[in-house]
PDB file of C-alpha atoms and ligand atoms in Angstrom:
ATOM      1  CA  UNK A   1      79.592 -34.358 -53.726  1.00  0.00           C
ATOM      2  CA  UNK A   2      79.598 -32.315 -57.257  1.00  0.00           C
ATOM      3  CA  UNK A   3      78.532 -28.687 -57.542  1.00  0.00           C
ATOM      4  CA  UNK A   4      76.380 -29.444 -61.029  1.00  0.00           C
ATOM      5  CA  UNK A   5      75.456 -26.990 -63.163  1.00  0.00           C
ATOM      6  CA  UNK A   6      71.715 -27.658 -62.100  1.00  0.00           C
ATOM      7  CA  UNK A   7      72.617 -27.002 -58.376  1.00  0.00           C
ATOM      8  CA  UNK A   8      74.576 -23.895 -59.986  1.00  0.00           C
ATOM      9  CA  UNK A   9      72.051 -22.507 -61.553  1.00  0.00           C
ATOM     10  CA  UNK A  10      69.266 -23.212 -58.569  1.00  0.00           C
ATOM     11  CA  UNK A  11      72.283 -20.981 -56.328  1.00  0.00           C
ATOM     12  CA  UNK A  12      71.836 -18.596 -58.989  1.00  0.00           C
ATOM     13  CA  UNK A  13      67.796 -17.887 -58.857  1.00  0.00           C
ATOM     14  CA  UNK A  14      67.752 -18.268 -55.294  1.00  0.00           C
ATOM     15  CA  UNK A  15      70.546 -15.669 -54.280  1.00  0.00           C
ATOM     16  CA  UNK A  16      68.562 -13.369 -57.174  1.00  0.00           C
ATOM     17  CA  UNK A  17      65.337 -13.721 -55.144  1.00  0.00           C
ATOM     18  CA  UNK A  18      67.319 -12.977 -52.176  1.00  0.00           C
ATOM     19  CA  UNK A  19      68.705  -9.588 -54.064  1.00  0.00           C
ATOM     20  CA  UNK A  20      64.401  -8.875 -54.807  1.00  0.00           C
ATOM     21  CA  UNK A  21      63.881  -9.269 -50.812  1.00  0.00           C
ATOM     22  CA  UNK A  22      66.432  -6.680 -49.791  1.00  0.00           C
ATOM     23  CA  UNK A  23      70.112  -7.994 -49.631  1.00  0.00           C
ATOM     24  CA  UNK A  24      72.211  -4.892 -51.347  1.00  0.00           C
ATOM     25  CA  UNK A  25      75.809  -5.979 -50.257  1.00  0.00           C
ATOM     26  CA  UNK A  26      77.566  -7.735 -53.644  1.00  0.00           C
ATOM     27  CA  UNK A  27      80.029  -9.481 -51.359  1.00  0.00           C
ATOM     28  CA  UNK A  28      77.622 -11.301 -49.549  1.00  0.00           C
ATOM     29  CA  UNK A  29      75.310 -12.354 -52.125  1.00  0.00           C
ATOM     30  CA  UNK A  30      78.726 -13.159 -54.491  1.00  0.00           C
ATOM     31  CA  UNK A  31      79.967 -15.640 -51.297  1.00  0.00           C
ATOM     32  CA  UNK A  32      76.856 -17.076 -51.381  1.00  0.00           C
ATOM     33  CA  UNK A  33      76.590 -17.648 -54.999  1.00  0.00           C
ATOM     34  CA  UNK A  34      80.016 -19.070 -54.495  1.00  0.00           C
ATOM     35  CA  UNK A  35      79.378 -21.484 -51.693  1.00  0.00           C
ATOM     36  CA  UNK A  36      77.261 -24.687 -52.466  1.00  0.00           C
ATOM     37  CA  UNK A  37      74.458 -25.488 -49.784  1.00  0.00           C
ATOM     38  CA  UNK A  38      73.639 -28.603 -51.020  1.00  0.00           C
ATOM     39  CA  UNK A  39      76.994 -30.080 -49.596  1.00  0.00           C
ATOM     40  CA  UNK A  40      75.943 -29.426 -45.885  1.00  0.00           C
ATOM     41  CA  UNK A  41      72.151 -31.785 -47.093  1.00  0.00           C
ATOM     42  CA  UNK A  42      71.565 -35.241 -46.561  1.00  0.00           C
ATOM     43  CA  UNK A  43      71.710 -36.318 -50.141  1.00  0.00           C
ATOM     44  CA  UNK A  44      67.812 -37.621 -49.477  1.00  0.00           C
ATOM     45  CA  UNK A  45      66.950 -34.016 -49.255  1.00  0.00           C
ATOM     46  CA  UNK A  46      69.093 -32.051 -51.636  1.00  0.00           C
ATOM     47  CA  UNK A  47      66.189 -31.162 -53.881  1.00  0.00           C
ATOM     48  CA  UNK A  48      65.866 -28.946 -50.400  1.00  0.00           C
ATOM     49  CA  UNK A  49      69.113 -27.174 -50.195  1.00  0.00           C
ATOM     50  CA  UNK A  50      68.182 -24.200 -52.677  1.00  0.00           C
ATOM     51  CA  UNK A  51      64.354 -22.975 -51.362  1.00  0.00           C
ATOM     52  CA  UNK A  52      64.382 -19.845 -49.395  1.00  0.00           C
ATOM     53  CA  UNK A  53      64.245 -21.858 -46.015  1.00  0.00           C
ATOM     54  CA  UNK A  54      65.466 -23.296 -43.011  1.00  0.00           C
ATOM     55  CA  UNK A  55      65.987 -26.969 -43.025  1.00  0.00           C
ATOM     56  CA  UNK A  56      66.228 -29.703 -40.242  1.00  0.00           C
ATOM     57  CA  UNK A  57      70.148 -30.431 -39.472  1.00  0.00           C
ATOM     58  CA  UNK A  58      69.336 -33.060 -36.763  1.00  0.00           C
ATOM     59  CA  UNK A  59      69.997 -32.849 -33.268  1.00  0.00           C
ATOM     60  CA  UNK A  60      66.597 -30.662 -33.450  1.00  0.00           C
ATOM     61  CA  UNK A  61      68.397 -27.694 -35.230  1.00  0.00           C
ATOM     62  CA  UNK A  62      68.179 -26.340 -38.541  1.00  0.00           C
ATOM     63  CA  UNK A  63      70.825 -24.823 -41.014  1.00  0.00           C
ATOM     64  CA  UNK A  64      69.020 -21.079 -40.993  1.00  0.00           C
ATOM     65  CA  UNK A  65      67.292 -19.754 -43.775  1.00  0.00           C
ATOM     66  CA  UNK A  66      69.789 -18.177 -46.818  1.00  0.00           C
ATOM     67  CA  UNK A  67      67.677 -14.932 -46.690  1.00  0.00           C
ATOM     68  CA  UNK A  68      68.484 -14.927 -42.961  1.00  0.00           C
ATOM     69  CA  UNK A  69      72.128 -15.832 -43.663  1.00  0.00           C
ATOM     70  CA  UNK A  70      72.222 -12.943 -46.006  1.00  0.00           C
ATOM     71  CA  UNK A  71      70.569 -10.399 -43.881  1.00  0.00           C
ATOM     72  CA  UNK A  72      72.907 -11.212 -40.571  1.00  0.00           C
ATOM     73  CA  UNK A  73      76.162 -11.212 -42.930  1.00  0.00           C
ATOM     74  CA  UNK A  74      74.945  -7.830 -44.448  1.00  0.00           C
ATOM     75  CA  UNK A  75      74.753  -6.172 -40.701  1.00  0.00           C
ATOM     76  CA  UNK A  76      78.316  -7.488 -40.141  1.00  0.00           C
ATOM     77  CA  UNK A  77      79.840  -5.188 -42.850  1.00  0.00           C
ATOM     78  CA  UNK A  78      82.463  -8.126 -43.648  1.00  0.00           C
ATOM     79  CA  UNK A  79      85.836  -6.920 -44.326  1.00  0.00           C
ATOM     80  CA  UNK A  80      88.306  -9.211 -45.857  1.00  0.00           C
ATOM     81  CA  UNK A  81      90.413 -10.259 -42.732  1.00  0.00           C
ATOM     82  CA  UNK A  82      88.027  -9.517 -40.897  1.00  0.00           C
ATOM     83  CA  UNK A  83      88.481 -12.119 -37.456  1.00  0.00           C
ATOM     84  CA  UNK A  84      85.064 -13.285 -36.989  1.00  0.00           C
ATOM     85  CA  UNK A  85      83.531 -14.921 -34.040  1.00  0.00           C
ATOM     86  CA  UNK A  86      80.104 -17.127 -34.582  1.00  0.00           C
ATOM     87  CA  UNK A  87      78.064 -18.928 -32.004  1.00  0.00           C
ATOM     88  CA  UNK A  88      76.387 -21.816 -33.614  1.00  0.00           C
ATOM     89  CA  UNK A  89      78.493 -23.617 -35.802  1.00  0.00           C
ATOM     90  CA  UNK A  90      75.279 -25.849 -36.824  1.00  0.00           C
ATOM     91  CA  UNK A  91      76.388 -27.266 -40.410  1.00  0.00           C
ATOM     92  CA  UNK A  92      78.940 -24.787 -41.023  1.00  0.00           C
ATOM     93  CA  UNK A  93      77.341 -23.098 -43.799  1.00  0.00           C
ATOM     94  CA  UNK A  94      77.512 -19.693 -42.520  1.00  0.00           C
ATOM     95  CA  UNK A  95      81.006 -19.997 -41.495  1.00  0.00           C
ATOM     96  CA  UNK A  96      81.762 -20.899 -45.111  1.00  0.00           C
ATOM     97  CA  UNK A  97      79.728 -17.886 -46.186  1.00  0.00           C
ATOM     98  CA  UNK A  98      82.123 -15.593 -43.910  1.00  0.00           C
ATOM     99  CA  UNK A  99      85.277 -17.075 -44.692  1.00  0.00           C
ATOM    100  CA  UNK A 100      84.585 -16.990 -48.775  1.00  0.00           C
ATOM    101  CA  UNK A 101      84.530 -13.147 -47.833  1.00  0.00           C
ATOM    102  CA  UNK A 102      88.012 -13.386 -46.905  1.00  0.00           C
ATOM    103  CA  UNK A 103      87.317 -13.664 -43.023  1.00  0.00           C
ATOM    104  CA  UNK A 104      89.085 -15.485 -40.558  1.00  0.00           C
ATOM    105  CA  UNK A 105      86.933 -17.360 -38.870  1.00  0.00           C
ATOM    106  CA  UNK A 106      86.465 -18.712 -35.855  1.00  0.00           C
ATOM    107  CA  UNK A 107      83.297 -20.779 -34.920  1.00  0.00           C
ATOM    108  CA  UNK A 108      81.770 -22.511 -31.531  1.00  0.00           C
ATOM    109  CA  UNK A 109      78.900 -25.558 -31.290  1.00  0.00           C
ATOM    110  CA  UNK A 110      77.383 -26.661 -28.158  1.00  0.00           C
ATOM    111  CA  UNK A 111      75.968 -29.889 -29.798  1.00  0.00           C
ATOM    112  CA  UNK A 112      78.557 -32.790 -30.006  1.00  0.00           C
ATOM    113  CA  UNK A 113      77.074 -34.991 -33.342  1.00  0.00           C
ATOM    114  CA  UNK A 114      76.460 -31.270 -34.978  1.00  0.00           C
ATOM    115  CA  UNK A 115      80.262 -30.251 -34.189  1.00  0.00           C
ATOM    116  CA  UNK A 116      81.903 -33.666 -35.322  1.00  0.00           C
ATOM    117  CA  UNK A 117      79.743 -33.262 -38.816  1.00  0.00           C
ATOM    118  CA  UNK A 118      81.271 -29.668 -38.978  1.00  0.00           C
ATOM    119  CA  UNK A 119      84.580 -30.803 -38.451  1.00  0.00           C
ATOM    120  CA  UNK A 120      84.675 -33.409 -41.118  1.00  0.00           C
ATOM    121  CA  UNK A 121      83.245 -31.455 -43.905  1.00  0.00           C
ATOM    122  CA  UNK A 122      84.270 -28.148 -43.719  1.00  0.00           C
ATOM    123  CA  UNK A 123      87.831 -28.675 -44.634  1.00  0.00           C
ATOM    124  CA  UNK A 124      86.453 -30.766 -48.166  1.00  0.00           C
ATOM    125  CA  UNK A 125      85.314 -27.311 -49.081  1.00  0.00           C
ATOM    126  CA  UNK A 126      88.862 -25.944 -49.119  1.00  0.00           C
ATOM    127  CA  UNK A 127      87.991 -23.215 -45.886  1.00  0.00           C
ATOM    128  CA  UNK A 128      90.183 -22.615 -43.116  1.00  0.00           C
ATOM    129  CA  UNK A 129      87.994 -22.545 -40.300  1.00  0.00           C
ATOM    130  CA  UNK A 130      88.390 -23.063 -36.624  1.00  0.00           C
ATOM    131  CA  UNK A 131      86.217 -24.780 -35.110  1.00  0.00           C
ATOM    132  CA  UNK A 132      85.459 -25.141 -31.429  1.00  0.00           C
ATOM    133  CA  UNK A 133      82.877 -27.788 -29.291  1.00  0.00           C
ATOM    134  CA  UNK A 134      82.122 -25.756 -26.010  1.00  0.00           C
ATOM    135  CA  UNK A 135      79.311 -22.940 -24.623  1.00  0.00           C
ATOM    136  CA  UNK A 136      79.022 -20.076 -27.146  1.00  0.00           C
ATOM    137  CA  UNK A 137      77.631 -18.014 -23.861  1.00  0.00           C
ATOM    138  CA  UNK A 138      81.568 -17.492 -23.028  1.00  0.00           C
ATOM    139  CA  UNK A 139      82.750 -16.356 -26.125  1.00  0.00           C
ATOM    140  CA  UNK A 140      86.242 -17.604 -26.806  1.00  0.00           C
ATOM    141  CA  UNK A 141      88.573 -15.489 -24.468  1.00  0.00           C
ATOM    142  CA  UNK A 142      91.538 -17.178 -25.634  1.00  0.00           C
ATOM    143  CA  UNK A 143      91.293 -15.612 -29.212  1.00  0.00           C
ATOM    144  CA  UNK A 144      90.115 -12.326 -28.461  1.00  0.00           C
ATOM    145  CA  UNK A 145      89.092  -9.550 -29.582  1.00  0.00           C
ATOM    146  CA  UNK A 146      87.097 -10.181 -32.819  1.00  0.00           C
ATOM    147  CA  UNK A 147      86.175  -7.696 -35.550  1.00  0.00           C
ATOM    148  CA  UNK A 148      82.716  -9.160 -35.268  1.00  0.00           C
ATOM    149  CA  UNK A 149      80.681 -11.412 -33.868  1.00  0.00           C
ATOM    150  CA  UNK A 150      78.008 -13.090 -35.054  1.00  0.00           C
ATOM    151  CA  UNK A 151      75.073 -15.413 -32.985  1.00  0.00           C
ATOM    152  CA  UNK A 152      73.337 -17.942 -35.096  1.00  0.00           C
ATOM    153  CA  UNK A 153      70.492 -19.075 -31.801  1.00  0.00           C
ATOM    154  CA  UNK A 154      67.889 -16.787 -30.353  1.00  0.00           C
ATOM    155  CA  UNK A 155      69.478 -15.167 -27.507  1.00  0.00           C
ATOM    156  CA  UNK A 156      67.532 -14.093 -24.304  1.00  0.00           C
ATOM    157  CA  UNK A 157      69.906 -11.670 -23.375  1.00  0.00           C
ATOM    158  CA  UNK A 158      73.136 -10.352 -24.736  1.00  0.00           C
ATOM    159  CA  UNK A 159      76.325 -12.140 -23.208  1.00  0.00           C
ATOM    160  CA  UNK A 160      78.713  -9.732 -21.949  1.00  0.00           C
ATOM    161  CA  UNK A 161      81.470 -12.363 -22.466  1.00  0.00           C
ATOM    162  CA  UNK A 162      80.619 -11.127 -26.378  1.00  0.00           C
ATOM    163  CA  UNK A 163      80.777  -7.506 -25.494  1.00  0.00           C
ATOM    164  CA  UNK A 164      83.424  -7.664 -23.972  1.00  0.00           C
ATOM    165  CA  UNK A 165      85.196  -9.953 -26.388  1.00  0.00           C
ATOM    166  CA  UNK A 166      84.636  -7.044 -29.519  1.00  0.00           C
ATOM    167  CA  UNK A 167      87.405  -4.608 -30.720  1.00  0.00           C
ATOM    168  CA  UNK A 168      86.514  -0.911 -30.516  1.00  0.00           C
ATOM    169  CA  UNK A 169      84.804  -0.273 -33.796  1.00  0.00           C
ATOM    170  CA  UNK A 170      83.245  -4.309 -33.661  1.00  0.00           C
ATOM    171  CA  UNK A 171      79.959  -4.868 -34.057  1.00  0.00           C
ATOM    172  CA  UNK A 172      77.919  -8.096 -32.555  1.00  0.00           C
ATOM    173  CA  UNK A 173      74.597  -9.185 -34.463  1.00  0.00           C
ATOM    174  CA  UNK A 174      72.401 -10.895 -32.345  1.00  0.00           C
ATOM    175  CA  UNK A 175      68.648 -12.191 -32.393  1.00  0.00           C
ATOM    176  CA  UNK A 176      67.793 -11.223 -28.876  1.00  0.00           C
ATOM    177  CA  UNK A 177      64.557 -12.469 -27.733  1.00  0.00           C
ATOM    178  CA  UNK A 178      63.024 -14.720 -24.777  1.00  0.00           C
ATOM    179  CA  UNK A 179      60.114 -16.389 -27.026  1.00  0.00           C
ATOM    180  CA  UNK A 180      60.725 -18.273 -30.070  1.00  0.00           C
ATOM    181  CA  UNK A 181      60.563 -14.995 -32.106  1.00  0.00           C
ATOM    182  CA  UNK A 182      63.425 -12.718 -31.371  1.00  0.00           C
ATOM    183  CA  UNK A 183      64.550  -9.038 -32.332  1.00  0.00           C
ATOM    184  CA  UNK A 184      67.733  -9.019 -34.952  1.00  0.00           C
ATOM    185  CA  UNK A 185      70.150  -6.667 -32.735  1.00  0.00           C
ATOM    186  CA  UNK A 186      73.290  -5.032 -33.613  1.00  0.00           C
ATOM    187  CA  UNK A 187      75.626  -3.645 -30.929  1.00  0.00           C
ATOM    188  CA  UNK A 188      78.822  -1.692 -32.417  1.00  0.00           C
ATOM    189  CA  UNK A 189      81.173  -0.647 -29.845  1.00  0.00           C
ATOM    190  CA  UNK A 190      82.010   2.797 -30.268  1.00  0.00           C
ATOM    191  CA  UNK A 191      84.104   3.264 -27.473  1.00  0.00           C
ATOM    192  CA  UNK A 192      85.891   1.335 -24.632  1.00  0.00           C
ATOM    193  CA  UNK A 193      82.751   1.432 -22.668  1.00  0.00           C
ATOM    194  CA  UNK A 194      80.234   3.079 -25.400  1.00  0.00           C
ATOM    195  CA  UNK A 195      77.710   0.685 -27.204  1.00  0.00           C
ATOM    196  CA  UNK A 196      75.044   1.797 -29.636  1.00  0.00           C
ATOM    197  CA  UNK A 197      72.433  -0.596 -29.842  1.00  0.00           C
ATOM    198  CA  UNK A 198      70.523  -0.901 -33.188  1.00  0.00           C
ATOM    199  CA  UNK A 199      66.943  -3.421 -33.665  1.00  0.00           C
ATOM    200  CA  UNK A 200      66.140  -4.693 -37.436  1.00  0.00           C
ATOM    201  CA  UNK A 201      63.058  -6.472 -37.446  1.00  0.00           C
ATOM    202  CA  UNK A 202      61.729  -9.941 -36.046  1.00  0.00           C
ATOM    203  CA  UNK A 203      62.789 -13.453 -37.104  1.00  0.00           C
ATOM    204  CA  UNK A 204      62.159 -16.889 -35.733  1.00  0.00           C
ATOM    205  CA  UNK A 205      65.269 -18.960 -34.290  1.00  0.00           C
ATOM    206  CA  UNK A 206      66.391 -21.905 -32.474  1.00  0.00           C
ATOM    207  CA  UNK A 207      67.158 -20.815 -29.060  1.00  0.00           C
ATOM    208  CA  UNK A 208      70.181 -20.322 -27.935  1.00  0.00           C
ATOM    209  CA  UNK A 209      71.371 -23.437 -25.513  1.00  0.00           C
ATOM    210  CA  UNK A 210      72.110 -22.649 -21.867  1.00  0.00           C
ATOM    211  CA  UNK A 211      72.877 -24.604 -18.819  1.00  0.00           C
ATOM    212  CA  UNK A 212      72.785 -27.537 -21.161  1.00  0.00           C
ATOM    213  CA  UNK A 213      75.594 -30.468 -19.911  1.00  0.00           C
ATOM    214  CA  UNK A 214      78.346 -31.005 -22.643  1.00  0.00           C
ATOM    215  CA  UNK A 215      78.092 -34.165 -23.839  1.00  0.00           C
TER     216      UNK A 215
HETATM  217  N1  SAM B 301      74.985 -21.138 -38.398  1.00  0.00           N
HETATM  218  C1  SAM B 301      74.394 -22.434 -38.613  1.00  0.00           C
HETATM  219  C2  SAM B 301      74.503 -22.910 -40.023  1.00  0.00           C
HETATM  220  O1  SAM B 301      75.059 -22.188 -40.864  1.00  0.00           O
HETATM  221  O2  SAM B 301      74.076 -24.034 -40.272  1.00  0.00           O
HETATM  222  C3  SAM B 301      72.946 -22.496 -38.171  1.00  0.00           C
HETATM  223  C4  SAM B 301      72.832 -22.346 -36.721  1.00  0.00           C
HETATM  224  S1  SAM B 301      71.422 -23.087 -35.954  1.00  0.00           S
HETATM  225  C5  SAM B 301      70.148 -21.982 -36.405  1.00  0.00           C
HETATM  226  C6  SAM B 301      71.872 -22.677 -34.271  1.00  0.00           C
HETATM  227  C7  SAM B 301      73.047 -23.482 -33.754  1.00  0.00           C
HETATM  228  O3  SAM B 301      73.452 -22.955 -32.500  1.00  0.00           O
HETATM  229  C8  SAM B 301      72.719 -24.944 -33.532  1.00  0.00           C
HETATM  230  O4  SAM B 301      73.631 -25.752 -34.207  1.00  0.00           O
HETATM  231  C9  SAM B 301      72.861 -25.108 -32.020  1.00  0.00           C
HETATM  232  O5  SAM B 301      73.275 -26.387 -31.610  1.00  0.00           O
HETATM  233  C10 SAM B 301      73.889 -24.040 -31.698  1.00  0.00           C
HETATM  234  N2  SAM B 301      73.906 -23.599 -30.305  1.00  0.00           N
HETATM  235  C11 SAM B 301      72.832 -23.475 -29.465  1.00  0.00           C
HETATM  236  N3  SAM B 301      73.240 -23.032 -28.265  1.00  0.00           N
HETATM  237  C12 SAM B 301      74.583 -22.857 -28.343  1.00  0.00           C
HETATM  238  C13 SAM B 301      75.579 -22.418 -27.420  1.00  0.00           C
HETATM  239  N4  SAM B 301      75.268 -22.077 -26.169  1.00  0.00           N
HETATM  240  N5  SAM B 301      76.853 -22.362 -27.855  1.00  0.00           N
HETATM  241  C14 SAM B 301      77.190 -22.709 -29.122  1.00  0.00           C
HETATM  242  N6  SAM B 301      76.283 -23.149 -30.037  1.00  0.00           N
HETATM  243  C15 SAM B 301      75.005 -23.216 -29.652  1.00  0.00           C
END
């Protein structure tokens, strides 16, 4: 699918009215000037792909919001090589935003037709990213520790598998929240057993899946 100059130049207005609501960090709102959202629409609905909003993905999730993209990749302080563990691969979107940073990223879906969509277009956009189909609840032992982590679902309670899972110095952004609103939460760990705990306002997510059966 082409990156046109009119899908260019929608990017452009909508990462500037992202810059008017609050985003500061250049890096993130260059990546996502960079990386073209329309590729992860249905071409029915690409006329979609550049309003300020979430957007159904199928399998009753959405691809989040790119002010909420922004805001979550700002509280991650992305350094280039970064290794960067997100929960909720959903269209893979996000992922591309963190890798375009320079991050190496790794990325877990619980949803089978969501992961095999992931898979197939991620590597068209030229990103090295490694995806994995399993329970983002567990983290991803096997490639620990991560510089960050980053959960794309409404959590009702922080994981420890994800604390646990962060380098000294990491930080893990999470919407925590039982209800369909949640709080945006940042835990940096400051020490082997220290966390401070920071909140950031409310948002709205799809929760995050538990106890569902892999299928
Ligand atoms: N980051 C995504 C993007 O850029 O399109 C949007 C994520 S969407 C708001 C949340 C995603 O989390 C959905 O794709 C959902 O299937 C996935 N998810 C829910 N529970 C999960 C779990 N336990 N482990 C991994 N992924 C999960």
């Amino acid at each position: 699918m082409d990156d046109s100059y009119k899908h260019q130049g929608l990017r452009k207005l909508l990462i500037e009215s992202i810059r008017t609501k609050g985003i500061k960090d250049a890096n993130v709102l260059s990546a996502m000037e960079k990386v073209p959202r329309h590729i992860f629409f249905d071409s029915s609905f690409l006329n979609f792909a550049y309003e300020d909003k979430p957007f159904p993905i199928g399998a009753g999730q959405t691809i989040s919001q790119p002010y909420t993209v922004a805001f979550q990749t700002e509280l991650l302080q992305v350094r280039s090589g970064d290794r960067i563990l997100e929960i909720g691969t959903g269209s893979g979107y996000q992922a591309c935003i963190l890798a375009e940073m320079g991050a190496k990223v790794f990325t877990i879906e619980r949803q089978r037709s969501l992961f095999d969509k992931a898979v197939k277009v991620l590597p068209t956009l030229g990103y090295t990213i490694k995806t994995f189909y399993g329970d983002g609840y567990k983290g991803l032992p096997a490639f620990a520790p991560f510089d960050k982590i980053l959960v794309t679902a409404g959590a009702p309670f922080i994981p420890d598998p994800l604390i646990k899972q962060l380098k000294t110095g990491g930080i893990l952004v999470i919407p925590v929240g039982a209800s369909d609103i949640q709080i945006m939460t940042t835990i940096t760990k400051t020490g082997e057993n220290q966390y401070q705990k920071r909140e950031h306002g409310t948002f709205r997510f799809v929760p995050l899946l538990g106890n569902k059966a892999m299928d």
